[in-house]
Short mmCIF file of N, CA and C and ligand atoms in Angstrom, two decimals:
data_model
loop_
_atom_site.label_atom_id
_atom_site.label_comp_id
_atom_site.label_asym_id
_atom_site.label_seq_id
_atom_site.Cartn_x
_atom_site.Cartn_y
_atom_site.Cartn_z
N MET A 200 0.84 -1.19 0.00
CA MET A 200 0.00 0.00 0.00
C MET A 200 0.88 1.25 0.00
N GLU A 201 0.66 2.12 -0.95
CA GLU A 201 1.48 3.32 -1.03
C GLU A 201 0.59 4.55 -0.99
N CYS A 202 0.94 5.45 -0.07
CA CYS A 202 0.18 6.69 0.08
C CYS A 202 0.36 7.57 -1.17
N ILE A 203 -0.72 8.13 -1.67
CA ILE A 203 -0.65 8.94 -2.89
C ILE A 203 -0.04 10.32 -2.61
N SER A 204 -0.13 10.76 -1.36
CA SER A 204 0.36 12.10 -1.02
C SER A 204 1.85 12.11 -0.71
N CYS A 205 2.32 11.17 0.11
CA CYS A 205 3.72 11.18 0.50
C CYS A 205 4.51 10.07 -0.18
N ALA A 206 3.83 9.21 -0.94
CA ALA A 206 4.47 8.15 -1.71
C ALA A 206 5.29 7.19 -0.85
N LYS A 207 4.87 7.02 0.40
CA LYS A 207 5.56 6.09 1.27
C LYS A 207 4.69 4.86 1.49
N GLU A 208 5.38 3.74 1.63
CA GLU A 208 4.68 2.51 1.98
C GLU A 208 4.10 2.66 3.37
N THR A 209 2.85 2.31 3.54
CA THR A 209 2.23 2.43 4.84
C THR A 209 1.19 1.33 5.03
N ALA A 210 1.02 0.93 6.27
CA ALA A 210 0.04 -0.10 6.56
C ALA A 210 -1.32 0.52 6.86
N GLU A 211 -1.26 1.72 7.38
CA GLU A 211 -2.50 2.39 7.77
C GLU A 211 -2.96 3.34 6.67
N VAL A 212 -3.84 2.86 5.81
CA VAL A 212 -4.29 3.69 4.70
C VAL A 212 -5.79 3.90 4.73
N VAL A 213 -6.19 5.00 4.16
CA VAL A 213 -7.60 5.30 3.98
C VAL A 213 -7.87 5.21 2.49
N LYS A 214 -8.91 4.45 2.12
CA LYS A 214 -9.25 4.33 0.70
C LYS A 214 -10.50 5.12 0.40
N PHE A 215 -10.48 5.82 -0.69
CA PHE A 215 -11.69 6.49 -1.13
C PHE A 215 -11.61 6.69 -2.64
N PRO A 216 -12.77 6.77 -3.30
CA PRO A 216 -12.75 6.95 -4.75
C PRO A 216 -12.51 8.40 -5.14
N CYS A 217 -11.78 8.58 -6.21
CA CYS A 217 -11.56 9.93 -6.74
C CYS A 217 -12.92 10.51 -7.15
N PRO A 218 -13.21 11.75 -6.73
CA PRO A 218 -14.49 12.36 -7.09
C PRO A 218 -14.64 12.60 -8.59
N ASN A 219 -13.54 12.62 -9.28
CA ASN A 219 -13.56 12.92 -10.71
C ASN A 219 -13.64 11.66 -11.58
N CYS A 220 -12.82 10.64 -11.25
CA CYS A 220 -12.75 9.47 -12.13
C CYS A 220 -13.07 8.16 -11.42
N SER A 221 -13.35 8.22 -10.11
CA SER A 221 -13.72 7.04 -9.32
C SER A 221 -12.58 6.05 -9.12
N GLU A 222 -11.39 6.43 -9.51
CA GLU A 222 -10.21 5.61 -9.24
C GLU A 222 -10.00 5.55 -7.72
N THR A 223 -9.62 4.39 -7.21
CA THR A 223 -9.38 4.29 -5.78
C THR A 223 -8.10 5.02 -5.38
N ILE A 224 -8.22 5.88 -4.40
CA ILE A 224 -7.09 6.65 -3.90
C ILE A 224 -6.72 6.14 -2.52
N LEU A 225 -5.44 5.92 -2.30
CA LEU A 225 -4.94 5.47 -1.02
C LEU A 225 -4.16 6.59 -0.33
N ARG A 226 -4.51 6.82 0.89
CA ARG A 226 -3.80 7.87 1.62
C ARG A 226 -3.54 7.39 3.04
N CYS A 227 -2.39 7.70 3.59
CA CYS A 227 -2.09 7.27 4.95
C CYS A 227 -2.79 8.16 5.97
N GLY A 228 -2.93 7.67 7.16
CA GLY A 228 -3.63 8.40 8.21
C GLY A 228 -2.98 9.73 8.52
N LYS A 229 -1.66 9.78 8.41
CA LYS A 229 -0.93 11.00 8.70
C LYS A 229 -1.28 12.09 7.69
N CYS A 230 -1.28 11.75 6.42
CA CYS A 230 -1.61 12.73 5.40
C CYS A 230 -3.06 13.16 5.50
N LYS A 231 -3.92 12.24 5.90
CA LYS A 231 -5.33 12.58 6.09
C LYS A 231 -5.48 13.57 7.24
N ASP A 232 -4.81 13.28 8.34
CA ASP A 232 -4.88 14.15 9.52
C ASP A 232 -4.36 15.55 9.21
N LEU A 233 -3.32 15.60 8.39
CA LEU A 233 -2.69 16.88 8.07
C LEU A 233 -3.34 17.55 6.85
N SER A 234 -4.33 16.85 6.27
CA SER A 234 -5.01 17.36 5.07
C SER A 234 -4.04 17.72 3.95
N ILE A 235 -3.07 16.81 3.75
CA ILE A 235 -2.11 17.00 2.67
C ILE A 235 -2.82 16.83 1.33
N THR A 236 -2.50 17.69 0.41
CA THR A 236 -3.13 17.62 -0.91
C THR A 236 -2.71 16.35 -1.65
N TYR A 237 -3.65 15.74 -2.33
CA TYR A 237 -3.32 14.58 -3.16
C TYR A 237 -3.61 14.93 -4.62
N GLU A 238 -2.96 14.21 -5.50
CA GLU A 238 -3.26 14.39 -6.92
C GLU A 238 -3.48 13.03 -7.54
N CYS A 239 -4.67 12.85 -8.08
CA CYS A 239 -5.01 11.61 -8.76
C CYS A 239 -4.30 11.56 -10.11
N LYS A 240 -4.17 10.36 -10.68
CA LYS A 240 -3.52 10.27 -11.98
C LYS A 240 -4.34 10.91 -13.08
N CYS A 241 -5.63 11.18 -12.80
CA CYS A 241 -6.46 11.89 -13.79
C CYS A 241 -6.20 13.39 -13.75
N GLY A 242 -5.45 13.83 -12.72
CA GLY A 242 -5.13 15.25 -12.62
C GLY A 242 -5.92 15.97 -11.55
N PHE A 243 -6.91 15.28 -10.98
CA PHE A 243 -7.71 15.90 -9.93
C PHE A 243 -6.90 16.10 -8.66
N LYS A 244 -7.03 17.28 -8.08
CA LYS A 244 -6.35 17.54 -6.82
C LYS A 244 -7.36 17.83 -5.73
N GLY A 245 -7.10 17.31 -4.56
CA GLY A 245 -8.02 17.52 -3.46
C GLY A 245 -7.30 17.58 -2.12
N PRO A 246 -7.96 18.04 -1.10
CA PRO A 246 -7.35 18.12 0.22
C PRO A 246 -7.39 16.78 0.95
ZN1 ZN B 191 1.01 9.83 3.36
ZN1 ZN B 192 -9.06 10.72 -10.62
#
């Protein structure tokens, strides 16, 4: 499992679909807590 925001391998991930393309996005708990911006491969960016 690799976080999309920090690109680090992590065991604790949150999965959610991209609002734009429905691709599954993986983010670690730390990035979620800090509201780090993610960028989907479709180009969508979100908090
Ligand atoms: Zn992360
Ligand atoms: Zn997307």
